[in-house]
């Protein structure tokens, strides 16, 4: 019988600053006027930028955290510009 190989879902994301959050909320309000059944941002659904979403072996979580920490430690600032909306 094969050994169990538990996996954990991870989502590595960037939390935007206050300016970007306000722009996202303004755009979301405008989009909901056109498509009312769309996704509304609220306290439980904050704007963010997903950089990686996947399953990893649970036993490898420490390795994933270590690798991600190295990458994010090297980021001191980023300037992002939205150019298109997609849902």
Short mmCIF file of N, CA, C and O in Angstrom, two decimals, residues 8-15 48-57 60-61 63-69 71-72 75 78:
data_model
loop_
_atom_site.label_atom_id
_atom_site.label_comp_id
_atom_site.label_asym_id
_atom_site.label_seq_id
_atom_site.Cartn_x
_atom_site.Cartn_y
_atom_site.Cartn_z
N UNK A 8 -0.43 20.50 1.24
CA UNK A 8 -1.00 21.72 1.81
C UNK A 8 -1.15 22.73 0.69
O UNK A 8 -0.22 22.92 -0.11
N UNK A 9 -2.29 23.40 0.62
CA UNK A 9 -2.50 24.46 -0.35
C UNK A 9 -1.85 25.74 0.18
O UNK A 9 -2.02 26.10 1.33
N UNK A 10 -1.06 26.39 -0.68
CA UNK A 10 -0.44 27.66 -0.28
C UNK A 10 -0.82 28.75 -1.27
O UNK A 10 -1.12 28.48 -2.45
N UNK A 11 -0.81 29.97 -0.80
CA UNK A 11 -1.08 31.14 -1.62
C UNK A 11 -0.10 32.21 -1.16
O UNK A 11 -0.23 32.73 -0.07
N UNK A 12 0.91 32.47 -1.97
CA UNK A 12 1.88 33.52 -1.65
C UNK A 12 1.41 34.77 -2.37
O UNK A 12 1.22 34.77 -3.58
N UNK A 13 1.21 35.84 -1.60
CA UNK A 13 0.63 37.04 -2.19
C UNK A 13 1.34 38.29 -1.72
O UNK A 13 2.07 38.29 -0.73
N UNK A 14 1.10 39.35 -2.47
CA UNK A 14 1.58 40.68 -2.10
C UNK A 14 0.40 41.47 -1.57
O UNK A 14 -0.65 41.54 -2.22
N UNK A 15 0.58 42.05 -0.41
CA UNK A 15 -0.44 42.95 0.13
C UNK A 15 -0.15 44.36 -0.37
O UNK A 15 0.94 44.89 -0.16
N UNK A 48 -5.45 41.99 -3.33
CA UNK A 48 -4.09 41.49 -3.19
C UNK A 48 -3.61 41.00 -4.56
O UNK A 48 -4.40 40.91 -5.49
N UNK A 49 -2.34 40.66 -4.64
CA UNK A 49 -1.78 40.13 -5.88
C UNK A 49 -1.20 38.76 -5.57
O UNK A 49 -0.24 38.64 -4.81
N UNK A 50 -1.82 37.74 -6.11
CA UNK A 50 -1.31 36.38 -5.91
C UNK A 50 -0.10 36.17 -6.81
O UNK A 50 -0.16 36.42 -8.00
N UNK A 51 1.00 35.72 -6.20
CA UNK A 51 2.21 35.44 -6.97
C UNK A 51 2.40 33.95 -7.19
O UNK A 51 3.04 33.55 -8.15
N UNK A 52 1.86 33.14 -6.29
CA UNK A 52 1.96 31.70 -6.42
C UNK A 52 0.82 31.05 -5.66
O UNK A 52 0.56 31.38 -4.51
N UNK A 53 0.11 30.15 -6.32
CA UNK A 53 -0.96 29.39 -5.68
C UNK A 53 -0.80 27.95 -6.14
O UNK A 53 -0.84 27.67 -7.34
N UNK A 54 -0.59 27.05 -5.17
CA UNK A 54 -0.39 25.66 -5.55
C UNK A 54 -0.43 24.77 -4.32
O UNK A 54 -0.51 25.25 -3.21
N UNK A 55 -0.36 23.48 -4.55
CA UNK A 55 -0.22 22.51 -3.47
C UNK A 55 1.26 22.15 -3.36
O UNK A 55 1.95 22.04 -4.37
N UNK A 56 1.71 21.98 -2.12
CA UNK A 56 3.07 21.51 -1.88
C UNK A 56 2.99 20.35 -0.88
O UNK A 56 2.03 20.24 -0.11
N UNK A 57 3.99 19.51 -0.91
CA UNK A 57 4.04 18.44 0.09
C UNK A 57 4.15 19.08 1.47
O UNK A 57 5.02 19.93 1.69
N UNK A 60 7.42 19.48 3.03
CA UNK A 60 8.34 20.45 2.43
C UNK A 60 8.01 21.90 2.76
O UNK A 60 8.64 22.82 2.23
N UNK A 61 7.04 22.13 3.63
CA UNK A 61 6.63 23.50 3.93
C UNK A 61 7.79 24.36 4.44
O UNK A 61 7.92 25.52 4.05
N UNK A 63 10.90 24.17 3.69
CA UNK A 63 11.73 24.51 2.54
C UNK A 63 11.07 25.62 1.71
O UNK A 63 11.74 26.53 1.23
N UNK A 64 9.76 25.53 1.54
CA UNK A 64 9.02 26.55 0.78
C UNK A 64 9.10 27.89 1.49
O UNK A 64 9.38 28.93 0.87
N UNK A 65 8.88 27.90 2.80
CA UNK A 65 8.97 29.14 3.58
C UNK A 65 10.37 29.74 3.49
O UNK A 65 10.53 30.96 3.32
N UNK A 66 11.39 28.91 3.58
CA UNK A 66 12.77 29.39 3.51
C UNK A 66 13.06 30.01 2.14
O UNK A 66 13.65 31.10 2.05
N UNK A 67 12.64 29.36 1.08
CA UNK A 67 12.87 29.87 -0.27
C UNK A 67 12.12 31.18 -0.50
O UNK A 67 12.68 32.15 -1.04
N UNK A 68 10.86 31.24 -0.08
CA UNK A 68 10.06 32.46 -0.25
C UNK A 68 10.65 33.60 0.58
O UNK A 68 10.71 34.74 0.11
N UNK A 69 11.12 33.29 1.77
CA UNK A 69 11.71 34.32 2.63
C UNK A 69 12.95 34.94 1.98
O UNK A 69 13.15 36.15 2.06
N UNK A 71 13.54 35.25 -1.21
CA UNK A 71 13.09 36.11 -2.31
C UNK A 71 12.54 37.42 -1.78
O UNK A 71 12.91 38.50 -2.23
N UNK A 72 11.65 37.34 -0.80
CA UNK A 72 11.02 38.56 -0.30
C UNK A 72 11.98 39.43 0.49
O UNK A 72 11.81 40.64 0.56
N UNK A 75 13.44 42.04 -1.74
CA UNK A 75 12.55 43.08 -2.26
C UNK A 75 12.43 44.20 -1.24
O UNK A 75 11.88 44.02 -0.16
N UNK A 78 8.70 48.01 -4.57
CA UNK A 78 8.22 47.67 -5.91
C UNK A 78 7.26 48.74 -6.36
O UNK A 78 6.50 49.29 -5.55
#
